[in-house]
Amino acid sequence: VPIAKISGDRYDITSGRLTYAIYVRKDGASLAKTSLIDYQPIEEPCVNPMTTLKVKNLKTGEVESFSSEQGWDNVNVWSGKNELRVVFEFPRSLPIRVIITARAYRKDEITFGLQVINDSQDYTVLSASVPSISFVGYEKPHLLIAQASGQVFDNAYEKEVHWNSHYPNGFGCVSPVLGIYEPTKEKSNGLYVAVHSPSAERCDMRCDMFRKGEGSFSFEYPSTGMGKAYNSFEPVGKVVVRALDGDWYDIACMYEEYVKNHAEWYAPIGRYDTPDWFKDIPVWLMDWMPNDDNPLAEPVPISLRSLVPPKPDDWKNKPIEFAKRLGLPVGYHIYNWHRIPFNNDYPYYFPVKAGFMESIKEFHENNIYVMPYINARLVDTRTSDLSTEKFEREFLSGATLDVDGKLCIETYASHEPDGSLCQLAAMCPSSHIWREALAEIIRKMSKECHVDGVYLDQVSASDANLCCAPHHNHEGGGGSWWVRSYKNIMSRLKEECNDNCIFTSECNAEPYADQFDGFLTWAWVATNYVPFFSKIYAGHVVMFGRSTNGYKKSDKEYFRFHVGQSVMFGQQIGWINADIIDDEEKMVYLSRMCQMRYEFKDYFNYGKMLRPPKTNDFIPTFVTDSAIGFSDVSEAPLILSSCWEKDGNTVMLVTNCDKNEYTLAYDAPFDSYDEIRYYGQGKVSPVVGSKITITISPESAIAIIKKAKEEKNGN
């Protein structure tokens, strides 16, 4: 059976090697697939439209979708030297237009932009998409998705990877970047596809890979003015498609170039607005004060609790014992310092539990920095007697509402006294009510409790809610107002706290990188992660912690892997329960890696990540899943390496997480070296040609240093 072709008149836009073809018909248009082999169009029909428009009838509430494939009264095309514009007019005769613009102003790069014009008094636009980027070619391509630290799927067609998330979102989409490439060829062809949005507008992204040997990347923008008539909008961000020669590291370099020159959130290297104590900490503990003075408190979540029930004073004594053993500064992320239960009765954190404020002085005397938990998004809608009166009086007007005017409610594993789940309302950051509430909480924590930092849960981990509350100080729906509203909040909090007080949040969504001093990267626990995010943001925001607690706590191989990879990725180690001090086997390797992390902190704080060293030698692996309930089961390497540069000095780091000794030859990042530091035992040969051979003992690490010429000469 012959393969059908796209119908319509063909219009091309070309930039260097890259050509896209648009086929225009009387009532619709299609963007052709691209071949990864030669970057030329494939005339087979696509299942992904150039745009999909979603609208809502304001009178009936009915929601309709219109694809660019057909159903438009008019489709007009304007074609110039470096620009192609397609105007879709009047779906089912509604007075709405969608304009897709393709531009080719940079070699090997084509951008796609969107504009929606709504002239209807009866319909509101809910969302519209830019062209889906569809491709074919290669048998076993690698797929990069910018979630967590950056995730690479090999053999992506065969695995039928399907992913969707909302940008920005620290769990699902930390940067709006996707990539497809074939790494086995000498000069691989691939595609860099990213949304370049300087203000981090909300964008809903999707990736679909199919076993028949093709895939697609899709991008949809929720509208601004959502819920209102005549809500025309034009996202500032553009979808950028670029021919790629390289892999995930090259994709990171491309995106880094963009954010460095255009993004509103790109903070200077070194973060001189962040206290040195926070940048220099090598390791973090995480623990909970006991639930002994509130009968409504529930057990610690199983994913975080200790295997053995702790003694009443372990929350205080164990961290001090740990810090004394390590002999290095330690961070302490403390939960349950408040009398209210976890994920319940927010935001009434005061009064604090007995012993909390008194312990802080003792922690400081032992070089422990204290960072308590609060939630910076949610308010409980009911008190313990199930009344909503207090919420309605104090917070309802500042809560987020969806397009239908309903509260945006979230539930977790926390319960009211009657056994029902707590109903937690997501607050709107544009609200002065929420700004004032957070400011009051933070002032007390900083000025009265004398904490060293505050962890504001969920801000960078969660979606930018599509709040449509008509009385709030923002346009309803999408856009960048959510991120900017939190920036206003954080600016105020920093002004009202002690100079050495730091602020962190959950996960690592990039547009919050200048608002917070650090991100808790606890979800970097899959085994196919690469340091995409670290390549771009190491030194611009602190990244700390991985989840090794819960049901994976007894898996020591898993523990060593994540401790070792944390250092290679430039993270601060830990987020470990303080009872680790009782596990001598874990403490041996942890102590070595903490020492390495501390000694090379300036490289992570002020330097840059180079391409990780490569070896063709055997690297041992182990099979594992993650600690936070992901369904993945895969192999993870037990020999890990990285390379960093600062002021002309280069350090190559290698660690062996296994129980056996190995010898490997790496591509050397320098022609000779000046110093070796051992954390455990090993041996390093001189550089011969382009290779450096390393013998590394079990649970050990090695740092190989090449100094700048000026430093070697003593100048």
XYZ file of C-alpha atoms in Angstrom:
715
model
C 0.000 0.000 0.000
C 1.574 3.306 -1.016
C 2.161 5.816 1.772
C -0.124 8.826 1.518
C 1.374 12.272 1.104
C 0.390 15.559 2.651
C -1.983 17.482 0.430
C -1.839 21.195 -0.282
C 0.489 23.833 -1.669
C 4.008 23.545 -0.277
C 5.855 26.490 1.295
C 9.421 26.055 2.544
C 11.483 27.924 5.109
C 15.197 27.112 5.189
C 18.093 27.982 7.474
C 21.415 26.333 6.689
C 20.925 22.568 6.787
C 17.438 22.784 8.250
C 14.290 23.006 6.105
C 10.662 22.911 7.194
C 7.774 22.525 4.781
C 4.227 23.732 5.381
C 1.402 22.351 3.251
C -1.507 24.779 2.964
C -5.061 23.886 1.988
C -8.217 25.972 1.718
C -9.436 25.034 5.205
C -6.237 23.932 6.984
C -2.465 23.435 6.939
C 0.158 20.904 8.084
C 3.814 21.066 9.079
C 5.794 18.174 7.600
C 7.944 15.807 9.630
C 11.724 16.243 9.549
C 14.320 13.598 8.762
C 17.048 13.414 11.388
C 19.376 12.113 8.682
C 19.463 15.183 6.439
C 17.071 17.698 8.106
C 14.762 17.676 5.111
C 10.936 17.396 5.135
C 9.166 14.063 4.859
C 5.930 14.313 2.904
C 4.065 11.678 4.902
C 1.069 12.995 6.861
C 1.638 13.992 10.500
C -0.668 13.214 13.365
C 0.379 16.444 15.083
C -1.224 19.714 13.947
C 0.415 23.078 13.418
C -1.877 24.459 16.096
C -4.764 23.351 18.244
C -7.094 26.038 19.553
C -9.242 25.413 22.635
C -12.144 27.745 23.415
C -14.996 27.899 25.904
C -18.498 29.177 25.262
C -19.107 31.728 28.019
C -22.869 31.196 27.870
C -23.110 27.397 27.791
C -19.754 26.410 29.328
C -19.081 24.074 26.375
C -15.385 23.572 25.505
C -14.362 22.982 21.886
C -11.049 22.240 20.147
C -10.057 23.202 16.610
C -7.134 21.577 14.820
C -5.168 23.336 12.099
C -5.766 20.347 9.841
C -9.258 21.406 8.762
C -12.376 23.360 9.620
C -11.160 26.946 9.108
C -13.036 29.393 6.873
C -9.765 30.848 5.539
C -6.081 29.984 5.635
C -3.714 32.649 4.317
C 0.052 32.506 3.810
C 2.681 35.209 3.616
C 6.163 34.122 2.566
C 9.304 36.257 2.713
C 13.040 35.645 2.507
C 13.508 34.569 6.146
C 9.942 34.400 7.387
C 6.791 32.425 6.752
C 3.445 33.360 8.279
C 0.280 31.241 8.268
C -2.998 32.835 9.372
C -5.849 30.510 10.385
C -9.123 32.434 10.370
C -12.597 31.777 11.724
C -12.915 28.191 12.986
C -16.531 27.250 12.389
C -17.046 30.949 11.528
C -16.053 32.127 15.030
C -14.285 35.528 14.945
C -10.943 34.140 16.119
C -7.566 34.031 14.338
C -4.428 32.037 15.088
C -1.171 33.192 13.498
C 1.847 30.887 13.325
C 5.111 32.569 12.312
C 8.270 30.686 11.312
C 11.531 32.653 11.196
C 15.024 31.736 9.993
C 17.405 34.457 11.163
C 20.183 32.228 12.515
C 22.047 29.474 10.678
C 20.650 25.966 11.217
C 17.829 27.369 13.374
C 14.121 27.990 12.812
C 11.798 29.494 15.402
C 8.029 29.226 15.688
C 5.867 31.896 17.309
C 2.178 32.149 18.179
C -0.416 34.911 18.199
C -4.108 34.530 18.997
C -6.658 37.247 18.196
C -10.049 36.759 19.826
C -12.757 39.129 18.572
C -15.594 37.101 20.096
C -17.797 38.350 22.901
C -19.214 34.862 23.449
C -16.039 32.773 23.633
C -12.897 32.834 25.727
C -9.704 31.217 24.438
C -8.335 28.620 26.859
C -5.137 27.664 25.044
C -3.363 27.395 21.708
C -0.367 25.397 20.559
C 2.580 26.091 18.287
C 3.531 23.516 15.633
C 4.439 20.087 16.949
C 7.994 19.174 15.948
C 7.745 15.704 14.396
C 10.739 13.692 13.195
C 11.828 10.338 11.809
C 15.214 8.689 11.450
C 17.826 6.653 13.338
C 17.171 3.239 14.796
C 18.084 3.852 18.440
C 18.180 7.570 19.149
C 18.856 9.089 22.543
C 16.210 11.387 23.982
C 16.956 14.190 26.451
C 14.183 15.502 28.680
C 15.012 18.362 31.041
C 13.438 16.977 34.180
C 15.307 16.683 37.501
C 19.012 16.976 36.611
C 18.318 15.977 33.001
C 17.156 12.543 31.884
C 18.484 10.636 28.870
C 16.608 7.659 27.421
C 18.578 5.456 25.061
C 16.739 3.509 22.353
C 13.858 5.966 22.819
C 11.660 4.633 19.995
C 11.722 1.085 21.282
C 10.997 2.212 24.840
C 8.052 4.269 23.586
C 8.822 7.150 25.924
C 5.761 9.283 26.598
C 6.158 12.337 28.818
C 4.208 15.471 29.546
C 4.609 18.265 32.028
C 4.008 21.947 32.610
C 6.875 24.418 32.506
C 8.017 25.614 34.976
C 7.733 22.616 37.259
C 10.587 21.338 39.420
C 9.369 17.755 39.305
C 8.511 17.474 35.636
C 10.044 20.248 33.539
C 12.907 22.251 35.072
C 13.838 23.834 31.736
C 11.728 23.808 28.540
C 14.283 21.772 26.598
C 14.072 18.539 24.599
C 16.647 16.875 22.390
C 16.919 13.881 20.076
C 20.270 12.587 18.789
C 22.205 9.502 17.726
C 25.436 9.257 19.756
C 27.108 6.341 17.963
C 28.027 8.206 14.783
C 31.217 10.219 14.416
C 29.195 13.305 13.593
C 25.679 12.772 14.789
C 22.657 14.588 13.512
C 19.975 15.521 15.957
C 17.614 18.263 17.006
C 17.766 20.790 19.801
C 14.203 21.897 20.557
C 13.501 24.428 23.302
C 11.152 27.193 24.317
C 13.134 30.409 24.592
C 11.021 32.431 26.997
C 12.910 35.154 28.899
C 10.153 35.532 31.515
C 9.298 31.833 31.952
C 5.723 31.827 30.702
C 3.648 28.785 31.522
C 3.944 26.253 28.683
C 2.531 22.717 28.609
C 4.945 20.321 26.917
C 4.702 16.780 25.612
C 7.020 14.185 24.085
C 5.849 11.026 22.312
C 8.122 8.339 20.870
C 6.781 5.472 18.760
C 8.201 2.060 17.849
C 7.569 2.647 14.168
C 10.573 4.993 14.271
C 9.198 8.490 14.753
C 8.506 10.964 17.500
C 7.151 14.404 18.244
C 7.552 17.305 20.662
C 4.471 19.427 21.402
C 4.005 22.836 23.043
C 0.763 24.427 24.220
C 0.298 27.828 25.864
C -2.578 28.421 28.292
C -4.121 31.759 27.415
C -3.869 34.979 29.356
C -7.173 36.613 30.154
C -8.606 33.121 30.492
C -12.319 33.157 31.254
C -12.908 36.529 29.624
C -14.170 37.467 26.168
C -11.836 39.108 23.639
C -8.757 37.578 25.324
C -6.196 37.919 22.568
C -2.645 36.969 23.560
C 0.849 36.489 22.148
C 3.449 34.541 24.138
C 6.853 36.195 24.263
C 8.498 32.773 24.116
C 9.338 31.069 20.846
C 9.890 27.395 20.071
C 13.432 27.102 18.734
C 14.488 24.172 16.539
C 18.193 23.870 15.824
C 20.314 21.306 13.998
C 22.463 19.513 16.559
C 25.920 17.999 16.276
C 26.512 16.408 19.648
C 24.745 15.079 22.732
C 23.101 16.247 25.973
C 26.166 18.281 26.959
C 26.036 20.247 23.696
C 22.304 20.800 24.190
C 23.058 22.190 27.656
C 25.669 24.538 26.166
C 23.150 25.796 23.602
C 20.500 26.501 26.192
C 23.041 28.010 28.588
C 23.998 30.504 25.892
C 20.377 31.578 25.637
C 19.581 31.937 29.351
C 22.876 33.683 30.068
C 22.054 36.444 27.590
C 18.265 36.689 27.813
C 16.645 35.039 30.841
C 15.371 37.256 33.642
C 16.329 34.702 36.304
C 19.983 34.046 35.405
C 21.928 35.092 38.523
C 25.674 35.839 38.378
C 28.161 33.019 38.945
C 29.218 32.770 42.585
C 25.926 34.123 43.967
C 27.469 36.884 46.038
C 24.026 37.587 47.492
C 24.140 34.127 49.115
C 26.069 33.719 52.409
C 29.310 31.762 52.139
C 28.296 29.335 54.879
C 25.501 28.010 52.694
C 27.560 27.704 49.518
C 30.317 25.865 51.386
C 28.313 23.233 53.300
C 29.226 19.745 52.031
C 26.360 17.718 53.537
C 22.759 17.987 54.761
C 20.866 16.073 57.405
C 17.076 15.833 57.394
C 15.075 14.814 60.435
C 11.848 15.300 62.365
C 11.086 16.446 65.869
C 8.918 13.849 67.667
C 5.111 13.965 67.512
C 4.782 13.936 71.292
C 2.808 17.055 72.134
C -0.048 17.015 69.606
C -2.575 14.146 69.674
C -3.671 14.956 66.104
C -0.181 14.506 64.607
C 0.324 11.587 62.230
C 3.390 9.380 61.611
C 6.267 10.626 59.498
C 5.665 9.695 55.815
C 7.013 6.208 55.102
C 9.242 7.525 52.316
C 11.160 9.610 54.869
C 10.995 7.831 58.213
C 13.773 5.872 59.933
C 13.755 2.075 59.930
C 14.110 2.020 63.721
C 11.901 4.339 65.793
C 14.129 7.105 67.147
C 14.605 7.990 70.790
C 12.952 11.234 71.933
C 16.183 13.267 71.840
C 17.746 11.706 68.719
C 16.586 14.681 66.602
C 19.043 16.822 68.598
C 21.779 14.473 69.794
C 22.404 12.552 66.570
C 23.135 15.653 64.391
C 25.619 16.911 66.980
C 27.320 13.509 67.110
C 27.409 13.451 63.296
C 28.946 16.928 63.025
C 31.636 16.089 65.588
C 32.533 12.899 63.713
C 32.726 14.670 60.364
C 34.606 17.778 61.512
C 32.952 19.862 58.786
C 30.029 22.320 58.700
C 26.677 20.544 58.451
C 23.249 21.695 57.314
C 20.169 20.493 59.181
C 16.783 20.523 57.443
C 14.372 20.082 60.328
C 10.679 19.124 60.125
C 7.911 19.035 62.743
C 9.321 21.973 64.706
C 5.760 23.311 64.921
C 2.905 21.947 67.045
C 0.489 21.663 64.119
C 0.624 18.347 62.246
C 2.516 18.026 58.975
C 0.390 19.088 55.952
C -2.386 20.156 58.293
C -3.584 23.455 59.822
C -1.209 25.481 57.641
C -0.038 28.248 58.024
C -0.346 28.418 61.835
C 3.209 27.314 62.681
C 3.436 29.095 66.012
C 3.836 28.318 68.865
C 6.831 26.057 68.254
C 7.496 22.764 69.986
C 9.246 22.719 73.331
C 13.007 22.468 72.963
C 13.232 23.747 69.395
C 14.431 27.288 70.054
C 16.697 26.161 72.887
C 18.429 23.619 70.633
C 19.465 26.138 67.970
C 22.206 27.677 70.098
C 23.642 24.222 70.765
C 23.523 23.385 67.054
C 25.406 26.592 66.244
C 28.082 25.741 68.813
C 28.668 22.496 66.899
C 28.915 24.059 63.424
C 25.384 22.997 62.440
C 23.220 25.378 60.430
C 19.464 25.048 60.972
C 16.854 25.343 58.200
C 13.253 24.560 59.259
C 10.424 23.577 56.935
C 7.339 25.593 56.039
C 4.916 25.280 53.129
C 4.804 28.452 51.017
C 1.810 27.540 48.810
C -0.942 25.902 50.839
C -3.500 26.843 53.465
C -5.752 24.343 55.222
C -9.358 25.186 54.469
C -10.674 23.524 57.668
C -9.788 23.691 61.343
C -9.751 20.570 63.520
C -13.502 20.925 64.148
C -13.990 20.867 60.324
C -15.084 24.490 60.239
C -14.174 26.588 57.174
C -14.967 29.880 58.887
C -11.368 30.812 59.730
C -10.122 30.107 56.213
C -12.969 32.051 54.647
C -12.318 35.012 56.931
C -8.524 35.155 56.640
C -7.432 33.548 53.357
C -10.244 32.800 50.931
C -9.886 36.045 48.986
C -6.205 35.270 48.333
C -6.682 31.690 47.135
C -6.413 30.558 43.517
C -9.595 29.940 41.542
C -9.879 27.952 38.318
C -11.635 29.136 35.162
C -14.969 27.968 36.604
C -14.455 29.960 39.808
C -13.711 26.911 41.981
C -10.983 26.746 44.612
C -7.796 24.939 43.522
C -7.677 22.233 46.220
C -4.839 19.754 46.826
C -4.784 16.705 49.109
C -1.893 14.680 50.534
C -1.602 11.881 53.100
C -2.775 14.055 55.984
C -6.138 13.747 57.694
C -8.621 15.683 59.750
C -9.898 14.147 63.031
C -12.839 12.552 61.188
C -10.449 10.668 58.895
C -11.061 12.789 55.790
C -8.111 14.123 53.823
C -7.058 17.676 54.577
C -8.353 20.066 51.922
C -5.446 22.410 51.179
C -6.032 25.507 49.059
C -3.282 26.730 46.742
C -2.675 30.398 47.491
C -2.092 32.998 44.794
C 1.339 34.697 45.078
C -0.083 37.935 43.678
C -2.270 38.278 46.777
C -1.200 40.789 49.436
C -2.878 38.499 51.979
C -0.450 35.674 51.214
C 2.519 38.057 51.044
C 1.711 39.382 54.519
C 1.166 35.920 55.981
C 4.519 34.607 54.719
C 6.338 37.765 55.828
C 4.985 37.419 59.369
C 6.024 33.758 59.576
C 9.511 34.398 58.208
C 10.085 37.392 60.498
C 9.371 35.291 63.569
C 11.574 32.431 62.385
C 14.506 34.711 61.631
C 14.255 37.302 64.402
C 12.853 35.218 67.263
C 14.004 31.665 66.522
C 17.376 32.726 65.021
C 17.317 30.052 62.346
C 19.919 30.163 59.570
C 17.505 29.579 56.730
C 13.951 28.698 55.799
C 12.802 25.988 53.406
C 9.707 27.150 51.496
C 8.174 23.935 50.275
C 6.597 23.430 46.827
C 7.233 26.867 45.278
C 9.701 25.687 42.645
C 8.342 22.132 42.561
C 4.775 22.903 41.559
C 2.899 24.213 38.552
C 2.176 27.861 38.031
C -1.550 27.675 38.762
C -3.886 29.059 36.108
C -5.615 31.325 38.607
C -8.641 33.142 37.206
C -9.794 34.987 40.343
C -11.290 38.200 38.914
C -10.283 40.362 41.903
C -6.574 39.408 41.876
C -3.813 41.650 40.576
C -2.967 39.616 37.481
C -4.420 38.455 34.191
C -6.262 35.170 34.502
C -4.660 31.987 33.200
C -1.154 31.624 31.827
C 1.755 33.952 31.249
C 4.688 34.751 33.538
C 2.823 36.564 36.328
C 3.051 33.600 38.738
C 6.860 33.478 38.733
C 7.133 37.266 38.952
C 4.673 37.358 41.853
C 6.844 34.951 43.846
C 9.845 37.099 42.971
C 8.099 40.038 44.647
C 7.416 37.884 47.707
C 11.003 36.660 47.956
C 12.429 40.173 47.567
C 10.410 41.259 50.572
C 11.321 38.229 52.669
C 15.024 38.781 52.076
C 14.738 42.420 53.137
C 12.982 41.551 56.386
C 15.354 38.805 57.569
C 18.874 38.597 58.931
C 21.607 39.081 56.324
C 22.901 35.527 56.754
C 19.476 33.907 56.429
C 19.034 31.805 53.299
C 15.930 30.607 51.477
C 15.476 27.346 49.630
C 12.636 25.532 47.901
C 11.712 22.100 46.610
C 13.181 20.819 43.342
C 14.927 22.916 40.729
C 12.649 24.795 38.333
C 15.013 27.276 36.680
C 13.044 30.562 36.799
C 13.251 30.535 40.611
C 17.058 30.296 40.549
C 17.559 33.975 41.383
C 14.776 34.036 43.980
C 16.162 31.239 46.144
C 19.666 30.567 47.397
C 19.243 26.850 46.852
C 17.084 24.021 45.567
C 16.418 20.760 47.415
C 17.132 18.308 44.575
C 15.782 15.332 46.507
C 14.122 13.780 43.439
C 17.384 13.295 41.473
C 17.157 9.560 42.078
C 16.599 7.871 38.715
C 19.621 6.126 37.202
C 19.584 7.611 33.694
C 20.193 11.184 34.813
C 22.909 13.427 33.386
C 24.088 16.751 34.865
C 22.278 18.907 32.284
C 20.987 21.298 34.952
C 24.341 21.419 36.745
C 26.146 22.325 33.520
C 23.965 25.424 33.247
C 23.298 26.429 36.851
C 26.147 25.154 39.067
C 27.502 28.227 40.834
C 24.329 30.180 40.067
C 22.167 28.413 42.661
C 23.038 25.810 45.301
C 21.723 22.290 44.658
C 21.565 19.984 47.659
C 20.290 16.584 48.673
C 18.871 13.342 47.277
C 16.320 10.976 48.761
C 18.065 7.878 50.120
C 15.708 7.341 53.057
C 12.484 5.350 53.284
C 12.389 1.821 51.922
C 15.758 2.262 50.126
C 17.517 3.186 53.347
C 19.099 -0.238 53.821
C 20.359 -0.361 50.205
C 23.966 0.673 50.723
C 24.947 0.326 47.079
C 22.144 2.730 46.172
C 23.339 5.084 48.930
C 26.954 5.122 47.731
C 25.886 5.689 44.126
C 23.828 8.767 44.981
C 26.416 10.179 47.373
C 29.124 9.769 44.724
C 27.018 11.109 41.867
C 25.965 14.098 43.975
C 29.580 15.237 44.156
C 30.162 14.585 40.458
C 27.052 16.654 39.638
C 28.170 19.539 41.871
C 25.457 19.001 44.482
C 25.828 19.217 48.224
C 25.540 15.700 49.637
C 22.858 14.292 51.833
C 19.358 14.948 53.002
C 20.114 11.969 55.192
C 18.511 10.985 58.504
C 20.851 11.785 61.382
C 20.892 8.140 62.507
C 23.389 7.485 59.732
C 25.989 8.078 62.431
C 25.118 4.580 63.684
C 25.922 2.965 60.310
C 29.704 2.758 60.178
C 29.743 1.136 56.729
C 27.918 4.111 55.226
C 29.914 6.633 57.241
C 33.267 5.536 55.792
C 32.345 6.405 52.200
C 30.210 9.396 53.176
C 33.064 10.940 55.167
C 35.455 10.627 52.235
C 33.027 12.207 49.793
C 32.123 15.023 52.197
C 35.820 15.828 52.521
C 36.221 15.894 48.723
C 33.109 18.049 48.301
C 34.361 20.531 50.904
C 37.907 20.773 49.549
C 36.709 21.506 45.996
C 33.778 23.748 46.933
C 35.261 26.713 45.045
C 35.091 24.776 41.776
C 31.388 24.086 42.330
C 30.624 27.600 43.609
C 32.658 29.719 41.181
C 33.783 27.426 38.370
C 32.104 25.583 35.525
C 31.424 21.981 34.626
C 33.399 20.621 31.692
C 32.363 17.649 29.599
C 32.546 14.523 31.799
C 35.599 12.347 31.072
C 34.983 9.333 28.836
C 36.315 5.805 29.027
C 35.793 2.766 26.825
C 36.740 0.388 29.633
C 34.316 -1.776 31.567
C 32.304 0.085 34.203
C 30.479 -2.088 36.755
C 26.774 -1.491 37.262
C 24.009 -2.476 39.651
C 20.268 -2.803 39.145
C 17.998 -0.574 41.183
C 14.810 1.414 41.307
C 14.375 4.845 42.884
C 13.525 5.771 46.451
C 10.403 7.784 45.715
C 8.065 5.348 44.009
C 9.054 5.703 40.345
C 8.301 2.566 38.345
C 11.731 2.477 36.700
C 14.145 -0.413 37.193
C 17.483 0.061 35.473
C 21.234 -0.240 35.716
C 23.397 2.420 37.328
C 27.181 2.802 36.954
C 29.392 2.313 39.999
C 32.390 4.249 38.654
C 31.563 7.956 38.319
C 33.566 10.927 37.091
C 33.353 14.640 36.361
C 35.584 17.520 35.376
C 35.518 21.133 36.582
C 37.448 24.301 35.733
C 38.039 27.475 37.740
C 40.411 30.342 36.916
C 42.384 28.154 34.538
C 42.729 25.317 37.060
C 41.164 21.977 36.135
C 40.208 19.097 38.411
C 39.162 15.623 37.300
C 37.149 13.743 39.935
C 36.643 9.962 39.942
C 34.911 7.794 42.532
C 34.378 4.056 42.910
C 31.082 3.190 44.631
C 31.707 -0.549 44.324
C 33.270 -3.118 46.649
C 35.970 -4.073 44.105
C 39.037 -2.330 42.696
C 39.096 -1.263 39.026
C 41.584 0.138 36.521
C 40.269 2.395 33.750
C 41.828 4.513 31.001
C 40.080 7.862 30.498
C 40.367 10.497 27.820
C 42.510 13.009 29.672
C 41.193 16.586 30.023
C 44.806 17.855 30.212
C 48.248 16.846 28.913
C 49.747 16.531 32.409
C 48.764 17.079 36.015
C 50.313 18.733 39.074
C 48.637 17.181 42.110
C 46.658 14.117 43.183
C 44.455 13.838 46.248
C 43.201 10.468 47.462
C 40.057 9.874 49.483
C 40.655 6.244 50.238
C 43.244 4.572 48.003
C 44.228 4.337 44.357
C 46.913 5.054 41.788
C 47.156 7.426 38.821
C 49.565 7.004 35.911
C 51.132 9.891 33.978
C 49.192 11.113 30.942
C 50.292 9.141 27.872
C 49.103 10.543 24.585
C 45.509 11.492 25.297
C 44.903 8.856 27.980
C 45.173 8.813 31.768
C 44.966 5.452 33.559
C 43.479 5.294 37.031
C 43.390 2.419 39.506
C 40.818 3.115 42.190
C 40.149 1.070 45.307
C 36.693 0.196 46.676
C 34.634 3.073 48.111
C 37.349 5.557 47.272
C 37.707 8.777 45.298
C 40.537 10.556 43.509
C 41.018 14.187 42.505
C 43.574 14.957 39.762
C 44.507 18.635 39.510
C 46.024 20.616 36.667
C 47.012 24.084 37.843
C 47.067 27.261 35.801
C 50.501 28.294 34.550
C 50.537 31.470 36.623
C 49.767 29.510 39.779
C 52.509 26.967 39.089
C 55.025 29.756 38.545
C 53.989 31.386 41.792
C 52.890 34.606 40.112
